[in-house]
PDB file of C-alpha atoms in Angstrom:
ATOM      1  CA  MET A 134     159.660  38.609 -47.162  1.00  0.00           C
ATOM      2  CA  ALA A 135     158.379  41.334 -44.855  1.00  0.00           C
ATOM      3  CA  ASP A 136     161.082  42.946 -42.746  1.00  0.00           C
ATOM      4  CA  LEU A 137     159.885  42.481 -39.183  1.00  0.00           C
ATOM      5  CA  SER A 138     163.376  42.837 -37.725  1.00  0.00           C
ATOM      6  CA  ASN A 139     162.067  45.658 -35.516  1.00  0.00           C
ATOM      7  CA  SER A 140     159.081  43.541 -34.442  1.00  0.00           C
ATOM      8  CA  VAL A 141     155.485  44.599 -35.216  1.00  0.00           C
ATOM      9  CA  ILE A 142     153.388  46.341 -32.560  1.00  0.00           C
ATOM     10  CA  PHE A 143     155.657  46.352 -29.502  1.00  0.00           C
ATOM     11  CA  PRO A 144     159.407  47.051 -29.443  1.00  0.00           C
ATOM     12  CA  LYS A 145     161.373  43.850 -29.975  1.00  0.00           C
ATOM     13  CA  GLY A 146     163.385  44.214 -26.788  1.00  0.00           C
ATOM     14  CA  GLU A 147     166.719  42.629 -26.021  1.00  0.00           C
ATOM     15  CA  LYS A 148     168.460  39.844 -27.895  1.00  0.00           C
ATOM     16  CA  LEU A 149     168.045  36.689 -25.831  1.00  0.00           C
ATOM     17  CA  GLU A 150     171.205  34.698 -25.229  1.00  0.00           C
ATOM     18  CA  SER A 151     169.955  31.149 -24.687  1.00  0.00           C
ATOM     19  CA  ASN A 152     170.858  27.596 -25.645  1.00  0.00           C
ATOM     20  CA  ASN A 153     167.110  26.907 -25.916  1.00  0.00           C
ATOM     21  CA  PHE A 154     166.829  28.551 -29.363  1.00  0.00           C
ATOM     22  CA  SER A 155     168.312  27.715 -32.768  1.00  0.00           C
ATOM     23  CA  GLY A 156     169.043  31.168 -34.178  1.00  0.00           C
ATOM     24  CA  ASN A 157     168.497  34.697 -32.934  1.00  0.00           C
ATOM     25  CA  VAL A 158     165.475  35.758 -30.905  1.00  0.00           C
ATOM     26  CA  TRP A 159     164.520  38.947 -29.069  1.00  0.00           C
ATOM     27  CA  LEU A 160     162.304  39.294 -26.003  1.00  0.00           C
ATOM     28  CA  ASN A 161     160.384  42.270 -24.633  1.00  0.00           C
ATOM     29  CA  MET A 162     158.490  41.465 -21.438  1.00  0.00           C
ATOM     30  CA  ILE A 163     155.372  43.614 -21.808  1.00  0.00           C
ATOM     31  CA  VAL A 164     153.999  42.360 -18.502  1.00  0.00           C
ATOM     32  CA  PRO A 165     156.844  41.261 -16.204  1.00  0.00           C
ATOM     33  CA  PRO A 166     156.891  37.843 -14.505  1.00  0.00           C
ATOM     34  CA  HIS A 167     156.128  39.230 -11.052  1.00  0.00           C
ATOM     35  CA  SER A 168     153.375  41.662 -11.998  1.00  0.00           C
ATOM     36  CA  LYS A 169     150.442  42.207  -9.667  1.00  0.00           C
ATOM     37  CA  LEU A 170     148.139  40.225 -11.961  1.00  0.00           C
ATOM     38  CA  GLY A 171     150.498  37.242 -12.220  1.00  0.00           C
ATOM     39  CA  CYS A 172     150.158  36.788 -15.974  1.00  0.00           C
ATOM     40  CA  PRO A 173     153.510  37.391 -17.722  1.00  0.00           C
ATOM     41  CA  ILE A 174     153.345  38.426 -21.389  1.00  0.00           C
ATOM     42  CA  GLY A 175     156.363  38.605 -23.660  1.00  0.00           C
ATOM     43  CA  ASN A 176     156.707  39.930 -27.197  1.00  0.00           C
ATOM     44  CA  VAL A 177     158.975  37.395 -28.939  1.00  0.00           C
ATOM     45  CA  THR A 178     160.629  38.165 -32.296  1.00  0.00           C
ATOM     46  CA  PHE A 179     162.301  35.285 -34.188  1.00  0.00           C
ATOM     47  CA  GLU A 180     164.646  35.808 -37.129  1.00  0.00           C
ATOM     48  CA  PRO A 181     163.978  33.599 -40.190  1.00  0.00           C
ATOM     49  CA  GLY A 182     164.803  29.960 -39.387  1.00  0.00           C
ATOM     50  CA  CYS A 183     164.907  30.468 -35.610  1.00  0.00           C
ATOM     51  CA  ARG A 184     162.940  28.109 -33.400  1.00  0.00           C
ATOM     52  CA  ASN A 185     162.921  27.150 -29.763  1.00  0.00           C
ATOM     53  CA  ASN A 186     163.656  23.735 -28.292  1.00  0.00           C
ATOM     54  CA  TRP A 187     160.911  21.342 -27.348  1.00  0.00           C
ATOM     55  CA  HIS A 188     159.510  22.435 -24.000  1.00  0.00           C
ATOM     56  CA  LYS A 189     156.553  22.214 -21.590  1.00  0.00           C
ATOM     57  CA  HIS A 190     154.733  24.796 -19.496  1.00  0.00           C
ATOM     58  CA  PRO A 191     153.274  23.357 -16.261  1.00  0.00           C
ATOM     59  CA  GLY A 192     150.532  26.011 -16.313  1.00  0.00           C
ATOM     60  CA  GLY A 193     150.030  26.125 -20.091  1.00  0.00           C
ATOM     61  CA  GLN A 194     150.689  28.934 -22.559  1.00  0.00           C
ATOM     62  CA  ILE A 195     148.840  31.063 -25.110  1.00  0.00           C
ATOM     63  CA  LEU A 196     150.464  32.414 -28.283  1.00  0.00           C
ATOM     64  CA  LEU A 197     148.965  35.390 -30.141  1.00  0.00           C
ATOM     65  CA  VAL A 198     150.672  35.738 -33.526  1.00  0.00           C
ATOM     66  CA  THR A 199     151.185  39.370 -34.532  1.00  0.00           C
ATOM     67  CA  GLY A 200     153.388  39.089 -37.617  1.00  0.00           C
ATOM     68  CA  GLY A 201     155.260  36.965 -40.108  1.00  0.00           C
ATOM     69  CA  ARG A 202     154.976  33.241 -40.660  1.00  0.00           C
ATOM     70  CA  GLY A 203     155.974  30.457 -38.322  1.00  0.00           C
ATOM     71  CA  TRP A 204     155.277  26.981 -37.020  1.00  0.00           C
ATOM     72  CA  TYR A 205     153.837  25.334 -33.923  1.00  0.00           C
ATOM     73  CA  GLN A 206     154.029  21.621 -33.231  1.00  0.00           C
ATOM     74  CA  GLU A 207     152.930  19.388 -30.372  1.00  0.00           C
ATOM     75  CA  GLU A 208     154.681  16.077 -29.826  1.00  0.00           C
ATOM     76  CA  GLY A 209     153.103  13.325 -31.927  1.00  0.00           C
ATOM     77  CA  LYS A 210     151.168  15.763 -34.153  1.00  0.00           C
ATOM     78  CA  GLU A 211     151.790  17.484 -37.485  1.00  0.00           C
ATOM     79  CA  ALA A 212     153.285  20.976 -37.421  1.00  0.00           C
ATOM     80  CA  ARG A 213     150.772  23.803 -37.846  1.00  0.00           C
ATOM     81  CA  GLU A 214     151.589  26.889 -39.915  1.00  0.00           C
ATOM     82  CA  LEU A 215     151.013  30.177 -38.082  1.00  0.00           C
ATOM     83  CA  ARG A 216     150.316  33.662 -39.447  1.00  0.00           C
ATOM     84  CA  ALA A 217     149.273  37.013 -37.987  1.00  0.00           C
ATOM     85  CA  GLY A 218     145.955  36.706 -36.164  1.00  0.00           C
ATOM     86  CA  ASP A 219     146.388  33.032 -35.218  1.00  0.00           C
ATOM     87  CA  VAL A 220     145.908  31.986 -31.597  1.00  0.00           C
ATOM     88  CA  VAL A 221     147.413  28.850 -30.078  1.00  0.00           C
ATOM     89  CA  GLU A 222     146.177  27.510 -26.737  1.00  0.00           C
ATOM     90  CA  ILE A 223     148.773  25.132 -25.316  1.00  0.00           C
ATOM     91  CA  PRO A 224     147.505  22.891 -22.500  1.00  0.00           C
ATOM     92  CA  CYS A 225     149.480  22.284 -19.311  1.00  0.00           C
ATOM     93  CA  ASN A 226     152.562  20.075 -19.712  1.00  0.00           C
ATOM     94  CA  VAL A 227     152.123  19.480 -23.461  1.00  0.00           C
ATOM     95  CA  LYS A 228     155.512  19.039 -25.150  1.00  0.00           C
ATOM     96  CA  HIS A 229     155.778  21.480 -28.062  1.00  0.00           C
ATOM     97  CA  TRP A 230     157.947  23.938 -29.995  1.00  0.00           C
ATOM     98  CA  HIS A 231     157.339  27.076 -32.055  1.00  0.00           C
ATOM     99  CA  GLY A 232     159.380  29.385 -34.222  1.00  0.00           C
ATOM    100  CA  ALA A 233     159.851  31.143 -37.542  1.00  0.00           C
ATOM    101  CA  ALA A 234     159.556  29.689 -41.015  1.00  0.00           C
ATOM    102  CA  LYS A 235     162.845  29.429 -42.911  1.00  0.00           C
ATOM    103  CA  ASP A 236     161.976  32.423 -45.098  1.00  0.00           C
ATOM    104  CA  SER A 237     160.117  34.721 -42.694  1.00  0.00           C
ATOM    105  CA  TRP A 238     160.471  36.716 -39.521  1.00  0.00           C
ATOM    106  CA  PHE A 239     157.934  35.614 -36.907  1.00  0.00           C
ATOM    107  CA  VAL A 240     156.506  37.587 -33.985  1.00  0.00           C
ATOM    108  CA  HIS A 241     154.108  36.476 -31.270  1.00  0.00           C
ATOM    109  CA  LEU A 242     152.954  37.431 -27.826  1.00  0.00           C
ATOM    110  CA  ALA A 243     153.616  34.598 -25.383  1.00  0.00           C
ATOM    111  CA  ILE A 244     151.268  34.529 -22.406  1.00  0.00           C
ATOM    112  CA  GLU A 245     152.267  32.313 -19.511  1.00  0.00           C
ATOM    113  CA  ALA A 246     149.108  30.831 -18.036  1.00  0.00           C
ATOM    114  CA  ASN A 247     149.055  29.892 -14.364  1.00  0.00           C
ATOM    115  CA  PRO A 248     152.727  30.763 -13.698  1.00  0.00           C
ATOM    116  CA  GLU A 249     152.342  29.600 -10.108  1.00  0.00           C
ATOM    117  CA  ALA A 250     152.309  26.014 -11.488  1.00  0.00           C
ATOM    118  CA  GLY A 251     156.054  26.291 -12.108  1.00  0.00           C
ATOM    119  CA  PRO A 252     158.662  27.350 -14.648  1.00  0.00           C
ATOM    120  CA  VAL A 253     159.006  26.173 -18.231  1.00  0.00           C
ATOM    121  CA  GLU A 254     160.812  22.835 -18.665  1.00  0.00           C
ATOM    122  CA  TRP A 255     163.277  23.084 -21.568  1.00  0.00           C
ATOM    123  CA  LEU A 256     163.999  19.886 -23.488  1.00  0.00           C
ATOM    124  CA  GLU A 257     165.960  18.808 -26.576  1.00  0.00           C
ATOM    125  CA  PRO A 258     166.346  20.897 -29.753  1.00  0.00           C
ATOM    126  CA  VAL A 259     164.044  20.334 -32.730  1.00  0.00           C
ATOM    127  CA  ASP A 260     166.163  18.274 -35.118  1.00  0.00           C
ATOM    128  CA  ASP A 261     167.194  19.885 -38.403  1.00  0.00           C
ATOM    129  CA  GLU A 262     165.598  17.092 -40.455  1.00  0.00           C
ATOM    130  CA  THR A 263     162.145  17.603 -38.905  1.00  0.00           C
ATOM    131  CA  TYR A 264     162.371  21.384 -39.281  1.00  0.00           C
ATOM    132  CA  GLY A 265     163.845  21.134 -42.794  1.00  0.00           C
ATOM    133  CA  GLU A 266     160.786  19.252 -44.067  1.00  0.00           C
ATOM    134  CA  LEU A 267     158.496  22.209 -43.261  1.00  0.00           C
ATOM    135  CA  LYS A 268     157.656  24.506 -46.166  1.00  0.00           C
TER     136      LYS A 268
END
């Protein structure tokens, strides 16, 4: 397992204290939410086994994977394995989750598309049984 505990390209930032994640995660806002261009970008570093809750972005989201191995899943679909170089385009208001594999750190850039559409809507945690089935 590659040690990505210090992130990959960008500094990993501050540990995020949130009930919307199972495990430890760090966030470094590379482009802040109220930048002149209106396109927030965060470098997100997940420890092995960490994932976020199901959630929706009213304006959509783009993930650019920069390191490690993780998962992305939309409601009603199979989970998709993610590795460095993968890009995920998440349409507006699609319920989904993403996070690290059990045995790997996972780092991605999260780009909030159309932030003027509204804030993220956090939902229920991904159940341990669903996550546990992923290899």
